[in-house]
Structures are given as structure tokens and as C-alpha cells.
Amino acid sequence: MRKRRAAFVAAGVAAALAATTACGSGSDNGGSDAANFEAKPSGTMSYWGFDNPDDVGQARLDHAAKQLDGVTIESDQTGFDAQKFTTRLASGNVPDVVQMDRELVLTYAAQNLILPLDTCLSANKVGKDRWYPSVVDSVTYKDQIWAVPQFYQPPAIILNKTVMDAAGVQDTDIDTSNPDKLLAAIGKMYKANGDVPSTLGFNPQAIGQTNLWLVGMGGRLADENGQPALDDPNNVAALELLKKIVDAQGGFAKYKSFTDSFDMFGEKNQFVQNQVGAEVDAQWYPNVLSPYKDKIKLAAVPFRGKDGNPVTASSGTSFVVPAKAKNPAAACRWALALTEDGSWTAAAEARAATVKQKNSIDTGLFTGSPVADKAIREQFVKPSGNAGFDQVISTYYDIVDKGKSVGASPAGQQIKQELLNALTAALLGSKTAQQALADAQAASMDAYKTVTGG
């Protein structure tokens, strides 16, 4: 059943390719050979998927608009939807630039439904070094770059010192490279009412941060050619370790039910309520916790790979230019303007104003660009007066250049779904980790062959 579903999803992209080809490629832009990224941006440019911009997003949009003086910019600020995109590709009614998750990019690249952007970058004198290597690698396929990436908010482990201190657990005990030590610490902090968890010693974010556990154990989702690699033995080891962690805390069903009940974005969040002793969280989560800085006592440690070194997993969004874009030159310049240093400075200034207004803590912006990250930290991230929060913020900055990619694949969306299926089966114990990943690999290969034509 899973194989059929994955193949069906991938077939939708293949159908879009067939329809696009049937419409002919002589009109509009017509493909990468006809895209003139060196032309001066002019006319009208449309974008889709940059939805509900906050203070950071609006500042960047305003900055980009100024860089494209004379270009009329039209927006569709609804969220990206893969089915809608497929329909628009087939009809030829596509925007000039689209924001999407980076894991989707290679699916469309393999079908030539989006344009390679190497000429776009060179025409605007932008090198790959604008981004962290793991970030740009996630949108690279067959030695070409297919998207302009943005954001990289690395995960680390936030510590609830109130729970840890009460249990006699030290920061160094929360060490993902030492499972025995970690499990012992979990045992000291874990509490339950009967068989229902009331405090997790450690929330590994088994569902939301699976990729981090894979790269930490040396695993990957795809090989260097984009072919699925879910049955990598290191992936098996990662799922087996996750099972040990959740089994030590009531088992997966009870663990998931408990974490689903967290008021994650509210005043009764899991740190305020002491429902976790430690938790894997992406860099944006300290922003959520900052209003409650006087109610919680925090610290942070890096997630460590099996070799003992800090590691993070790269993820984020990106901008692509569809193959039928009518104004690729403006689309290219707009996407690059949104991700240049001036844009991030404008965003950081807007965020600083918001922080001041709300009497909050500036945790910085993690842009996907090392130069921008460094500049923002130096100019805007100042001591807050809360030593715990400052140490948390510093930890995220310390690890941002430790990113590893799980690999990028034309079957990325299907691989993600099959990994979730495998993870759920393994954690519930309905399959061994090895069998669950073997089944996921077979289904992902079906999808890969459909997308790439075998």
C-alpha cells in the first residue's frame, strides 16, 4: 500500500511534466536554455508561497522591492501546496518565483520543471559561499544549483535546569554520543502518574527531528546521486536508539500522547510546567520561551554525533524559478535580494525593534548565510541579563556551522513520508528498525524510479 501511495505522489509530478511538454516549450521562457538571467530586471514579476510575513519577512520584502526599482511585483501570499503547483505547472499559469521547502526542490529539478540557477548566480556575482555548505548542498543536483536557499535554524538540546537540578543530573549527562549515560539521566528525571508520563527526562523530538538523529549516527536519506538510502545501517542504529529512549519513558504511544498535549507556544509550555528535563529544539524555539524567562531556568548543550562531536541537520526553505516563468531575470534578482546581507540587516533591525517593544530577548536570526549570521550576532545579540538564555543563544551560534545534510533526492517528499512510516512502526514495535527501513527503502525506490524515469 505504501509503495503504491509513494509512486502515486511521484507520478503526479511526472504527469505535470508530460502536460508541460505537451503544451510546447517555444512560448514564454521555454526552458533553461532560453532563460536570460543576465537581462536587466523589468516589467512585472509574480511570486507565490511567501505567506503571512512577520516583522522579519516584511522587512525583507520591502528591501527586495527597493532593489528591483521599476519592476511591478505581484504576490500570492498563500502557502505553497504541491498539488496546486502541479496543476499550475500543467496549465502553464505559473508565477515567476515560488517559495518551497528545500526537500521538495530536487523532485521538480529532476523533471526539469524548475530552472537551474547557476547562471542566475553568476550573472549577479553570487558564489556558493553565500550559504553554509550543507544548505546549498540540499538544493544541488547533478552539479547544478536549483534554488536560492534561506534560513537554517539548527537544532540543539535545551536543558530545564529546574528538573535536572532536582534529580541531580549534570549538563554533561545529556550526551547523545553516550547512550548509556543519557539513558541513566533520563531514568533519574522521568516521572509518571501510574503508567502515564508526567515529566520526560528527555524529549528527543523523535518525529520532528528524525533527520538529526540520522546524521548524528552517521546515517543519510539519500546517497550522493540522490538515490534513496533509507536502509543504511547507521539509520537502523538511530531508530534503535530512539526506541530505547521512548521505551524508557512509557513507550511510544504514551510518549507521543504526552508530548502532543504540550502547550508548546503558550504560557503553560513544557518548560514552565516542568514536563521535560531536556528537549531537542530548533533555534527558533528560544524565541517562544523568552516571554517566560523569569519563570524558567535554562541552559543548552549541543547534540553530539556518535563520534562525540557537535552536529546539526540542515533544513529550511528556498526560492525556485519555474521552467515556464515569464520573467526569470526579475525572479532571480528578487530571490537573491531577499537573501543578501542588506536584506538580513533590515530584518534584524525590524526584529530588534520588536524585541524592544515587547521587552523580550534578541536571539538572533539564523539566515543560512554565515556572513549574515556573524554580522547579526555582533550587532544585535547583546547580553540580556539572563545568563541561562544567553548561554542557550550562544550554544546555537556555536553549532550553526556544524551542519550535515541527510542527502537530497528527487524523491525527497516520498522519502520523508516513508521514513515517518518506518519510524512509527519501529517505535511502536510492530516491526524491527531494520525491517521497517527496508520496507521504506523499497517504497522510496519505486517513487525515485517514477520521478527519474528509472
Coordinates of C-alpha atoms in Angstrom, one line a residue:
M1 CA 0.0 0.0 0.0
R2 CA 2.8 2.4 0.9
K3 CA 4.6 1.7 -2.3
R4 CA 1.5 2.5 -4.3
R5 CA 1.0 5.7 -2.5
A6 CA 4.5 6.9 -2.9
A7 CA 4.5 6.1 -6.5
F8 CA 1.2 7.8 -7.0
V9 CA 2.5 11.1 -5.5
A10 CA 5.6 10.9 -7.6
A11 CA 3.5 10.2 -10.7
G12 CA 1.7 13.5 -10.1
V13 CA 4.9 15.3 -10.8
A14 CA 5.6 13.2 -13.9
A15 CA 2.1 14.0 -15.1
A16 CA 2.9 17.7 -14.8
L17 CA 6.0 17.2 -16.9
A18 CA 4.0 15.4 -19.6
A19 CA 1.4 18.1 -19.7
T20 CA 4.0 20.9 -19.7
T21 CA 5.8 19.2 -22.6
A22 CA 2.6 18.7 -24.5
C23 CA 1.9 22.4 -24.3
G24 CA 5.2 23.0 -26.1
S25 CA 8.3 24.9 -24.9
G26 CA 8.6 27.6 -27.5
S27 CA 6.4 30.1 -25.7
D28 CA 7.1 32.0 -22.6
N29 CA 10.5 31.1 -21.2
G30 CA 10.6 27.6 -22.6
G31 CA 13.4 26.1 -20.5
S32 CA 16.8 26.7 -19.1
D33 CA 18.5 27.4 -22.5
A34 CA 16.1 30.3 -23.1
A35 CA 16.3 31.9 -19.6
N36 CA 18.1 35.2 -19.8
F37 CA 19.2 35.7 -16.2
E38 CA 21.6 38.4 -17.4
A39 CA 18.8 40.8 -18.6
K40 CA 18.1 43.9 -16.5
P41 CA 15.0 43.2 -14.4
S42 CA 12.0 45.0 -15.7
G43 CA 8.3 44.5 -16.3
T44 CA 6.1 42.5 -13.9
M45 CA 7.2 39.7 -11.7
S46 CA 5.0 37.5 -9.6
Y47 CA 5.8 35.3 -6.6
W48 CA 4.0 32.7 -4.6
G49 CA 4.4 31.0 -1.3
F50 CA 6.0 33.8 0.8
D51 CA 2.9 33.7 3.1
N52 CA 2.0 35.7 6.1
P53 CA 5.3 37.6 6.5
D54 CA 6.1 38.6 10.1
D55 CA 8.3 41.6 11.0
V56 CA 11.4 39.8 9.6
G57 CA 9.6 38.8 6.4
Q58 CA 8.1 42.2 5.7
A59 CA 11.4 43.9 6.2
R60 CA 13.0 41.6 3.6
L61 CA 10.1 42.1 1.1
D62 CA 10.5 45.9 1.4
H63 CA 14.2 45.6 0.9
A64 CA 13.9 43.4 -2.1
A65 CA 11.3 45.7 -3.7
K66 CA 13.8 48.6 -3.5
Q67 CA 16.4 46.6 -5.3
L68 CA 14.0 46.0 -8.2
D69 CA 13.1 49.6 -8.7
G70 CA 10.8 49.8 -11.8
V71 CA 9.6 46.2 -11.5
T72 CA 6.0 45.7 -10.7
I73 CA 5.8 42.9 -8.1
E74 CA 2.7 40.9 -7.7
S75 CA 2.2 38.5 -4.8
D76 CA 0.2 35.4 -4.0
Q77 CA 0.9 35.1 -0.3
T78 CA -0.9 31.8 0.2
G79 CA 1.2 28.9 1.4
F80 CA 2.9 26.5 -1.0
D81 CA 0.8 23.5 -2.0
A82 CA 2.4 20.7 -4.0
Q83 CA -0.9 19.7 -5.7
K84 CA -1.7 23.3 -6.6
F85 CA 1.8 23.7 -8.0
T86 CA 1.5 20.6 -10.2
T87 CA -1.8 21.9 -11.6
R88 CA -0.3 25.3 -12.3
L89 CA 2.7 23.7 -14.0
A90 CA 0.5 21.7 -16.2
S91 CA -1.6 24.7 -17.2
G92 CA 1.4 26.9 -17.8
N93 CA 0.0 29.5 -15.5
V94 CA 2.9 29.7 -13.1
P95 CA 4.4 32.5 -11.0
D96 CA 7.9 33.7 -11.7
V97 CA 9.3 32.6 -8.4
V98 CA 8.0 30.1 -5.7
Q99 CA 9.0 29.6 -2.1
M100 CA 9.0 25.9 -1.1
D101 CA 10.7 23.6 1.4
R102 CA 14.2 22.6 0.3
E103 CA 13.3 18.9 0.5
L104 CA 10.9 19.4 -2.5
V105 CA 13.3 21.1 -4.8
L106 CA 15.0 18.2 -6.4
T107 CA 11.7 16.5 -7.2
Y108 CA 11.0 19.3 -9.6
A109 CA 14.6 19.6 -10.7
A110 CA 14.7 16.0 -11.9
Q111 CA 11.7 16.7 -14.1
N112 CA 13.1 20.0 -15.5
L113 CA 10.0 21.8 -14.1
I114 CA 12.2 24.4 -12.5
L115 CA 15.3 26.2 -13.8
P116 CA 18.9 25.6 -12.7
L117 CA 20.2 28.8 -11.2
D118 CA 23.9 28.7 -11.7
T119 CA 23.7 31.3 -14.5
C120 CA 21.4 33.3 -12.2
L121 CA 24.1 33.3 -9.5
S122 CA 27.0 34.1 -11.8
A123 CA 25.1 36.9 -13.6
N124 CA 24.6 38.5 -10.2
K125 CA 28.2 37.7 -9.0
V126 CA 26.9 35.5 -6.2
G127 CA 29.0 32.5 -5.2
K128 CA 28.1 29.3 -3.3
D129 CA 29.9 30.7 -0.3
R130 CA 26.9 32.9 0.4
W131 CA 25.4 29.8 2.2
Y132 CA 26.7 27.1 4.6
P133 CA 27.8 24.1 2.6
S134 CA 25.1 21.8 4.0
V135 CA 22.5 24.4 3.0
V136 CA 23.5 24.8 -0.7
D137 CA 24.1 21.0 -0.9
S138 CA 20.4 20.4 -0.2
V139 CA 19.4 22.2 -3.4
T140 CA 22.2 20.8 -5.6
Y141 CA 21.5 18.1 -8.2
K142 CA 23.8 16.8 -11.0
D143 CA 26.3 19.6 -10.2
Q144 CA 23.7 22.4 -10.6
I145 CA 22.0 24.6 -8.1
W146 CA 18.3 24.6 -8.4
A147 CA 17.1 27.1 -5.7
V148 CA 18.1 30.1 -3.7
P149 CA 18.0 28.8 -0.1
Q150 CA 17.2 30.8 3.0
F151 CA 17.2 30.1 6.7
Y152 CA 19.0 27.4 8.7
Q153 CA 17.8 27.1 12.3
P154 CA 19.9 24.3 13.7
P155 CA 18.7 22.0 16.5
A156 CA 20.4 21.7 19.9
I157 CA 19.3 20.4 23.3
I158 CA 17.6 22.9 25.7
L159 CA 18.0 21.9 29.3
N160 CA 15.4 22.6 32.0
K161 CA 17.7 23.2 35.0
T162 CA 14.9 23.1 37.5
V163 CA 14.2 19.4 36.7
M164 CA 17.8 18.5 36.2
D165 CA 19.0 20.1 39.5
A166 CA 16.2 18.3 41.5
A167 CA 17.3 15.0 40.0
G168 CA 21.0 15.6 40.4
V169 CA 21.6 15.5 36.7
Q170 CA 24.5 17.4 35.2
D171 CA 24.7 19.1 31.8
T172 CA 27.4 16.7 30.7
D173 CA 25.0 13.8 31.4
I174 CA 22.8 14.9 28.4
D175 CA 25.2 13.4 25.9
T176 CA 23.7 11.8 22.8
S177 CA 27.0 10.3 21.9
N178 CA 26.9 8.2 25.1
P179 CA 23.6 6.4 25.2
D180 CA 24.2 4.6 28.5
K181 CA 24.9 7.9 30.3
L182 CA 21.9 9.6 28.6
L183 CA 19.5 6.8 29.5
A184 CA 20.7 6.9 33.1
A185 CA 20.0 10.6 33.2
I186 CA 16.6 10.0 31.7
G187 CA 15.8 7.5 34.4
K188 CA 16.6 9.9 37.1
M189 CA 14.3 12.6 35.7
Y190 CA 11.4 10.6 34.3
K191 CA 8.2 10.7 36.3
A192 CA 4.8 9.1 35.7
N193 CA 1.4 9.0 37.3
G194 CA 0.7 5.3 37.2
D195 CA 1.8 4.4 33.7
V196 CA 1.2 7.9 32.2
P197 CA 4.2 10.2 31.8
S198 CA 4.2 13.4 33.8
T199 CA 7.8 14.5 33.3
L200 CA 10.0 13.3 30.4
G201 CA 13.7 13.1 31.3
F202 CA 14.5 13.8 27.7
N203 CA 12.2 14.6 24.7
P204 CA 14.2 13.5 21.7
Q205 CA 11.6 15.0 19.3
A206 CA 11.5 11.6 17.6
I207 CA 9.1 12.8 14.9
G208 CA 10.1 16.4 14.3
Q209 CA 13.9 15.9 14.5
T210 CA 14.4 12.5 13.0
N211 CA 17.0 13.8 10.5
L212 CA 19.2 15.0 13.3
W213 CA 19.3 11.5 14.8
L214 CA 20.1 10.0 11.5
V215 CA 23.1 12.3 10.8
G216 CA 24.2 12.0 14.4
M217 CA 24.6 8.3 13.9
G218 CA 26.3 8.8 10.5
G219 CA 23.1 8.0 8.5
R220 CA 21.5 9.6 5.5
L221 CA 18.3 9.6 3.5
A222 CA 19.9 9.7 0.0
D223 CA 23.3 8.9 -1.5
E224 CA 25.5 11.4 -3.4
N225 CA 23.4 10.7 -6.6
G226 CA 20.1 11.4 -5.0
Q227 CA 19.1 7.7 -4.7
P228 CA 17.2 6.7 -1.5
A229 CA 19.4 5.2 1.2
L230 CA 16.9 4.6 4.0
D231 CA 18.3 1.1 4.7
D232 CA 21.7 2.5 5.6
P233 CA 22.8 0.5 8.7
N234 CA 23.5 3.8 10.5
N235 CA 19.8 4.7 10.1
V236 CA 18.9 1.4 11.8
A237 CA 21.1 2.3 14.7
A238 CA 19.5 5.7 15.0
L239 CA 16.0 4.3 15.2
E240 CA 17.0 1.6 17.6
L241 CA 18.4 4.3 20.0
L242 CA 15.2 6.4 19.7
K243 CA 13.2 3.3 20.6
K244 CA 15.3 2.8 23.7
I245 CA 14.8 6.4 24.7
V246 CA 11.0 6.4 24.3
D247 CA 10.7 2.9 25.8
A248 CA 12.4 4.2 28.9
Q249 CA 9.6 6.8 29.2
G250 CA 6.4 4.8 28.9
G251 CA 6.7 3.6 25.3
F252 CA 6.0 5.5 22.1
A253 CA 2.2 5.6 22.3
K254 CA 2.3 7.2 25.8
Y255 CA 5.3 9.4 24.9
K256 CA 3.5 10.8 21.8
S257 CA 0.2 11.3 23.6
F258 CA 2.0 13.2 26.4
T259 CA 4.1 15.4 24.0
D260 CA 1.0 16.1 21.9
S261 CA -0.6 17.6 25.0
F262 CA 2.2 20.2 25.5
D263 CA 1.1 23.9 25.4
M264 CA 4.2 24.4 23.3
F265 CA 3.6 28.0 22.3
G266 CA 1.7 29.1 25.4
E267 CA 2.3 30.2 28.9
K268 CA 1.9 26.6 30.2
N269 CA 4.6 25.2 27.9
Q270 CA 6.5 22.1 28.8
F271 CA 9.4 24.1 30.4
V272 CA 7.2 26.3 32.6
Q273 CA 5.2 23.2 33.6
N274 CA 8.4 21.1 34.2
Q275 CA 7.2 18.4 31.8
V276 CA 10.6 17.9 30.3
G277 CA 14.1 17.8 31.8
A278 CA 15.8 18.3 28.4
E279 CA 14.5 18.6 24.8
V280 CA 15.8 18.8 21.3
D281 CA 14.6 22.1 19.8
A282 CA 15.4 24.1 16.7
Q283 CA 16.9 27.6 17.1
W284 CA 13.6 29.4 16.8
Y285 CA 12.2 27.9 20.0
P286 CA 14.0 30.1 22.5
N287 CA 12.0 33.0 20.9
V288 CA 8.9 31.2 22.1
L289 CA 10.3 30.7 25.6
S290 CA 11.7 34.2 26.0
P291 CA 8.4 35.8 27.4
Y292 CA 8.7 33.3 30.3
K293 CA 12.3 33.9 31.1
D294 CA 11.5 34.8 34.7
K295 CA 9.7 31.5 35.2
I296 CA 12.2 29.1 33.9
K297 CA 15.9 28.2 34.3
L298 CA 17.5 27.1 31.1
A299 CA 20.9 26.0 29.7
A300 CA 21.8 24.2 26.4
V301 CA 24.2 21.6 25.1
P302 CA 24.9 20.6 21.5
F303 CA 23.5 17.4 20.0
R304 CA 26.6 15.2 19.7
G305 CA 27.1 12.6 17.0
K306 CA 28.4 9.1 17.7
D307 CA 31.9 10.4 17.3
G308 CA 31.3 12.8 20.2
N309 CA 31.4 16.0 18.1
P310 CA 28.6 18.5 17.8
V311 CA 26.4 18.1 14.8
T312 CA 23.2 19.6 13.4
A313 CA 20.9 18.7 10.5
S314 CA 20.3 21.2 7.7
S315 CA 16.7 22.2 6.8
G316 CA 14.8 25.2 5.6
T317 CA 13.0 26.8 2.7
S318 CA 14.1 28.2 -0.7
F319 CA 13.0 30.0 -3.8
V320 CA 12.8 28.3 -7.2
V321 CA 12.1 29.7 -10.7
P322 CA 9.6 27.5 -12.7
A323 CA 10.7 26.5 -16.2
K324 CA 7.7 28.4 -17.6
A325 CA 8.5 31.6 -15.7
K326 CA 7.8 34.7 -17.9
N327 CA 10.3 36.9 -16.1
P328 CA 13.2 34.8 -14.9
A329 CA 15.6 37.7 -14.7
A330 CA 13.5 39.6 -12.2
A331 CA 12.7 36.4 -10.3
C332 CA 16.4 35.6 -10.0
R333 CA 17.3 39.1 -8.8
W334 CA 14.3 39.2 -6.3
A335 CA 15.2 35.9 -4.7
L336 CA 18.9 37.0 -4.4
A337 CA 17.8 40.4 -3.0
L338 CA 15.8 38.6 -0.3
T339 CA 18.9 36.6 0.8
E340 CA 21.6 39.3 0.6
D341 CA 23.3 40.8 3.5
G342 CA 21.3 44.1 3.3
S343 CA 18.1 42.2 3.4
W344 CA 19.1 40.3 6.6
T345 CA 20.3 43.5 8.2
A346 CA 16.9 45.1 7.5
A347 CA 15.3 42.0 9.0
A348 CA 17.5 42.1 12.1
E349 CA 16.7 45.8 12.6
A350 CA 13.0 45.0 12.4
R351 CA 13.3 42.1 14.9
A352 CA 15.4 44.3 17.3
A353 CA 12.5 46.9 17.3
T354 CA 10.0 44.1 18.1
V355 CA 12.2 42.8 20.9
K356 CA 12.5 46.2 22.4
Q357 CA 8.7 46.8 22.2
K358 CA 8.0 43.5 23.9
N359 CA 10.8 43.7 26.4
S360 CA 12.0 40.3 25.1
I361 CA 15.4 38.8 24.3
D362 CA 17.0 39.0 20.9
T363 CA 18.1 35.5 20.0
G364 CA 19.4 36.5 16.6
L365 CA 18.5 35.4 13.1
F366 CA 19.8 32.2 11.5
T367 CA 19.7 33.0 7.8
G368 CA 21.5 30.2 6.1
S369 CA 24.4 32.6 5.3
P370 CA 27.5 32.6 7.5
V371 CA 28.4 36.2 6.8
A372 CA 24.9 37.5 7.7
D373 CA 24.7 35.3 10.8
K374 CA 28.0 36.7 12.1
A375 CA 27.1 40.3 11.4
I376 CA 23.7 40.0 13.1
R377 CA 25.2 38.4 16.1
E378 CA 27.8 41.1 16.5
Q379 CA 25.4 44.0 16.0
F380 CA 22.2 42.8 17.6
V381 CA 22.7 39.9 20.0
K382 CA 23.7 41.5 23.3
P383 CA 23.8 40.2 26.9
S384 CA 20.2 40.0 28.1
G385 CA 20.8 39.9 31.9
N386 CA 19.6 36.3 31.9
A387 CA 22.7 34.1 32.0
G388 CA 20.8 31.0 31.1
F389 CA 19.2 32.4 28.0
D390 CA 22.4 34.0 26.9
Q391 CA 24.2 30.6 27.2
V392 CA 21.3 29.0 25.1
I393 CA 21.7 31.6 22.4
S394 CA 25.5 31.2 22.4
T395 CA 25.2 27.4 22.0
Y396 CA 23.1 27.7 18.9
Y397 CA 25.6 30.1 17.4
D398 CA 28.4 27.7 18.3
I399 CA 26.9 24.9 16.3
V400 CA 25.5 26.6 13.3
D401 CA 28.5 25.7 11.2
K402 CA 28.3 22.0 12.2
G403 CA 25.5 21.2 9.8
K404 CA 25.3 18.0 7.9
S405 CA 22.9 17.1 5.1
V406 CA 21.0 13.9 5.1
G407 CA 21.2 14.0 1.3
A408 CA 18.9 15.4 -1.3
S409 CA 16.8 13.4 -3.6
P410 CA 14.3 13.8 -6.4
A411 CA 12.1 11.6 -4.3
G412 CA 12.6 13.7 -1.2
Q413 CA 8.9 14.1 -0.3
Q414 CA 8.2 10.4 -0.6
I415 CA 11.4 9.5 1.4
K416 CA 10.2 11.8 4.2
Q417 CA 6.8 10.0 4.3
E418 CA 8.3 6.6 4.2
L419 CA 10.8 7.5 6.9
L420 CA 7.8 8.6 9.1
N421 CA 6.1 5.3 8.4
A422 CA 9.2 3.3 9.3
L423 CA 9.9 5.4 12.4
T424 CA 6.3 4.9 13.7
A425 CA 6.4 1.1 13.1
A426 CA 9.8 0.7 14.7
L427 CA 9.0 2.8 17.8
L428 CA 5.7 1.0 18.3
G429 CA 7.5 -2.3 17.9
S430 CA 5.3 -3.6 15.1
K431 CA 8.5 -4.0 13.0
T432 CA 12.2 -4.1 13.8
A433 CA 14.0 -1.0 12.8
Q434 CA 15.8 -2.9 10.1
Q435 CA 12.6 -4.3 8.6
A436 CA 10.8 -1.0 8.8
L437 CA 13.6 0.8 7.0
A438 CA 13.9 -2.0 4.4
D439 CA 10.2 -1.6 3.6
A440 CA 10.6 2.2 3.4
Q441 CA 13.6 1.9 1.1
A442 CA 11.6 -0.3 -1.3
A443 CA 8.7 2.1 -1.5
S444 CA 11.1 5.1 -1.8
M445 CA 12.9 3.4 -4.7
D446 CA 9.6 3.0 -6.5
A447 CA 9.0 6.7 -6.2
Y448 CA 12.5 7.6 -7.2
K449 CA 12.3 5.5 -10.4
T450 CA 8.9 7.1 -11.2
V451 CA 10.3 10.6 -10.8
T452 CA 13.6 10.0 -12.6
G453 CA 12.3 7.6 -15.3
G454 CA 14.3 4.7 -13.8

